[in-house]
GROMACS .gro file of C-alpha atoms in nm:
model
  123
    1UNK     CA    1  -2.405   2.908  -6.162
    2UNK     CA    2  -2.274   2.720  -5.836
    3UNK     CA    3  -1.986   2.923  -5.607
    4UNK     CA    4  -1.767   2.852  -5.399
    5UNK     CA    5  -1.596   2.930  -5.074
    6UNK     CA    6  -1.359   2.721  -4.947
    7UNK     CA    7  -1.027   2.779  -4.672
    8UNK     CA    8  -0.733   2.704  -4.880
    9UNK     CA    9  -0.461   2.407  -4.684
   10UNK     CA   10  -0.511   2.272  -4.392
   11UNK     CA   11  -0.790   2.386  -4.182
   12UNK     CA   12  -0.624   2.238  -3.872
   13UNK     CA   13  -0.940   2.094  -3.741
   14UNK     CA   14  -1.148   2.422  -3.781
   15UNK     CA   15  -1.489   2.424  -3.907
   16UNK     CA   16  -1.691   2.715  -3.943
   17UNK     CA   17  -1.928   2.790  -3.654
   18UNK     CA   18  -2.262   2.700  -3.818
   19UNK     CA   19  -2.485   2.896  -3.586
   20UNK     CA   20  -2.209   3.205  -3.682
   21UNK     CA   21  -2.302   3.196  -4.077
   22UNK     CA   22  -2.692   3.062  -4.016
   23UNK     CA   23  -2.779   3.421  -3.813
   24UNK     CA   24  -2.509   3.589  -4.080
   25UNK     CA   25  -2.733   3.431  -4.316
   26UNK     CA   26  -3.098   3.512  -4.152
   27UNK     CA   27  -2.992   3.864  -4.118
   28UNK     CA   28  -2.951   3.955  -4.483
   29UNK     CA   29  -3.205   3.741  -4.607
   30UNK     CA   30  -3.596   3.763  -4.378
   31UNK     CA   31  -3.743   3.445  -4.501
   32UNK     CA   32  -3.446   3.128  -4.490
   33UNK     CA   33  -3.547   2.772  -4.513
   34UNK     CA   34  -3.286   2.587  -4.336
   35UNK     CA   35  -3.236   2.204  -4.374
   36UNK     CA   36  -2.979   2.047  -4.117
   37UNK     CA   37  -3.081   1.692  -4.260
   38UNK     CA   38  -2.736   1.554  -4.403
   39UNK     CA   39  -2.791   1.510  -4.712
   40UNK     CA   40  -2.455   1.429  -4.810
   41UNK     CA   41  -2.058   1.541  -4.799
   42UNK     CA   42  -2.098   1.888  -4.940
   43UNK     CA   43  -2.544   1.938  -4.781
   44UNK     CA   44  -2.409   1.891  -4.473
   45UNK     CA   45  -2.586   2.271  -4.378
   46UNK     CA   46  -2.873   2.429  -4.672
   47UNK     CA   47  -3.036   2.770  -4.686
   48UNK     CA   48  -3.287   2.817  -4.925
   49UNK     CA   49  -3.372   3.144  -4.932
   50UNK     CA   50  -3.499   3.435  -5.223
   51UNK     CA   51  -3.305   3.662  -5.388
   52UNK     CA   52  -3.355   4.020  -5.587
   53UNK     CA   53  -3.307   3.782  -5.878
   54UNK     CA   54  -3.543   3.520  -5.792
   55UNK     CA   55  -3.492   3.210  -5.569
   56UNK     CA   56  -3.102   3.108  -5.408
   57UNK     CA   57  -2.898   2.812  -5.161
   58UNK     CA   58  -2.590   2.794  -4.963
   59UNK     CA   59  -2.474   2.456  -4.874
   60UNK     CA   60  -2.200   2.358  -4.659
   61UNK     CA   61  -1.911   2.078  -4.728
   62UNK     CA   62  -1.944   1.819  -4.405
   63UNK     CA   63  -1.616   2.017  -4.275
   64UNK     CA   64  -1.718   2.253  -4.288
   65UNK     CA   65  -1.438   2.430  -4.460
   66UNK     CA   66  -1.591   2.475  -4.820
   67UNK     CA   67  -1.915   2.711  -4.880
   68UNK     CA   68  -2.134   2.613  -5.196
   69UNK     CA   69  -2.273   2.902  -5.358
   70UNK     CA   70  -2.543   2.830  -5.588
   71UNK     CA   71  -2.746   3.227  -5.639
   72UNK     CA   72  -2.637   3.491  -5.828
   73UNK     CA   73  -2.232   3.704  -5.847
   74UNK     CA   74  -2.333   3.994  -5.623
   75UNK     CA   75  -2.499   3.784  -5.372
   76UNK     CA   76  -2.153   3.541  -5.387
   77UNK     CA   77  -1.937   3.783  -5.318
   78UNK     CA   78  -2.135   3.918  -5.032
   79UNK     CA   79  -2.200   3.527  -4.868
   80UNK     CA   80  -1.837   3.454  -4.928
   81UNK     CA   81  -1.715   3.781  -4.731
   82UNK     CA   82  -1.971   3.697  -4.467
   83UNK     CA   83  -1.768   3.322  -4.398
   84UNK     CA   84  -1.461   3.506  -4.474
   85UNK     CA   85  -1.457   3.697  -4.153
   86UNK     CA   86  -1.569   3.413  -3.947
   87UNK     CA   87  -1.284   3.215  -4.088
   88UNK     CA   88  -0.923   3.225  -3.875
   89UNK     CA   89  -0.659   3.456  -3.975
   90UNK     CA   90  -0.405   3.320  -4.092
   91UNK     CA   91  -0.612   3.062  -4.317
   92UNK     CA   92  -0.689   3.179  -4.628
   93UNK     CA   93  -1.030   3.178  -4.779
   94UNK     CA   94  -1.009   3.174  -5.188
   95UNK     CA   95  -1.332   3.236  -5.362
   96UNK     CA   96  -1.398   3.077  -5.730
   97UNK     CA   97  -1.700   2.922  -5.994
   98UNK     CA   98  -1.792   2.551  -6.035
   99UNK     CA   99  -1.611   2.578  -6.395
  100UNK     CA  100  -1.239   2.746  -6.169
  101UNK     CA  101  -1.305   3.070  -6.494
  102UNK     CA  102  -1.242   3.248  -6.146
  103UNK     CA  103  -0.985   3.207  -5.818
  104UNK     CA  104  -0.969   3.506  -5.633
  105UNK     CA  105  -0.815   3.496  -5.264
  106UNK     CA  106  -0.964   3.684  -5.033
  107UNK     CA  107  -0.756   3.853  -4.727
  108UNK     CA  108  -0.877   3.861  -4.398
  109UNK     CA  109  -1.026   4.161  -4.405
  110UNK     CA  110  -1.211   4.192  -4.738
  111UNK     CA  111  -1.511   4.388  -4.800
  112UNK     CA  112  -1.684   4.379  -5.082
  113UNK     CA  113  -1.604   4.637  -5.337
  114UNK     CA  114  -1.264   4.494  -5.315
  115UNK     CA  115  -1.391   4.198  -5.339
  116UNK     CA  116  -1.553   4.207  -5.669
  117UNK     CA  117  -1.271   4.400  -5.799
  118UNK     CA  118  -1.108   4.115  -5.750
  119UNK     CA  119  -1.334   3.910  -5.939
  120UNK     CA  120  -1.343   4.171  -6.184
  121UNK     CA  121  -1.003   4.159  -6.276
  122UNK     CA  122  -0.937   3.779  -6.289
  123UNK     CA  123  -1.223   3.653  -6.502
   0.00000   0.00000   0.00000
């Protein structure tokens, strides 16, 4: 399943710090293949790694305001929290799945357990 963490509304030129996001991902998974080649609008930077639930992949939209995640829900929640930590307080962030079966807004400072509870309550 594909999950998304996307900045809500106009980002006023802001984009996530790619290096900082890469550092967060490398801190979580020991072996990460990084592909910095621009493959498409939604795949400007790709990280591939093995999770406890099998292979995982995350990729960044070229605008740097949307992270796509092909991982289990728990890993997607972790990645979304990492993305939120790198997002300015004044910008809203939404976590959803590709089919929009749920749509959860993350306030700054949201932790994994809180986001998990929000997702479970939403869907």
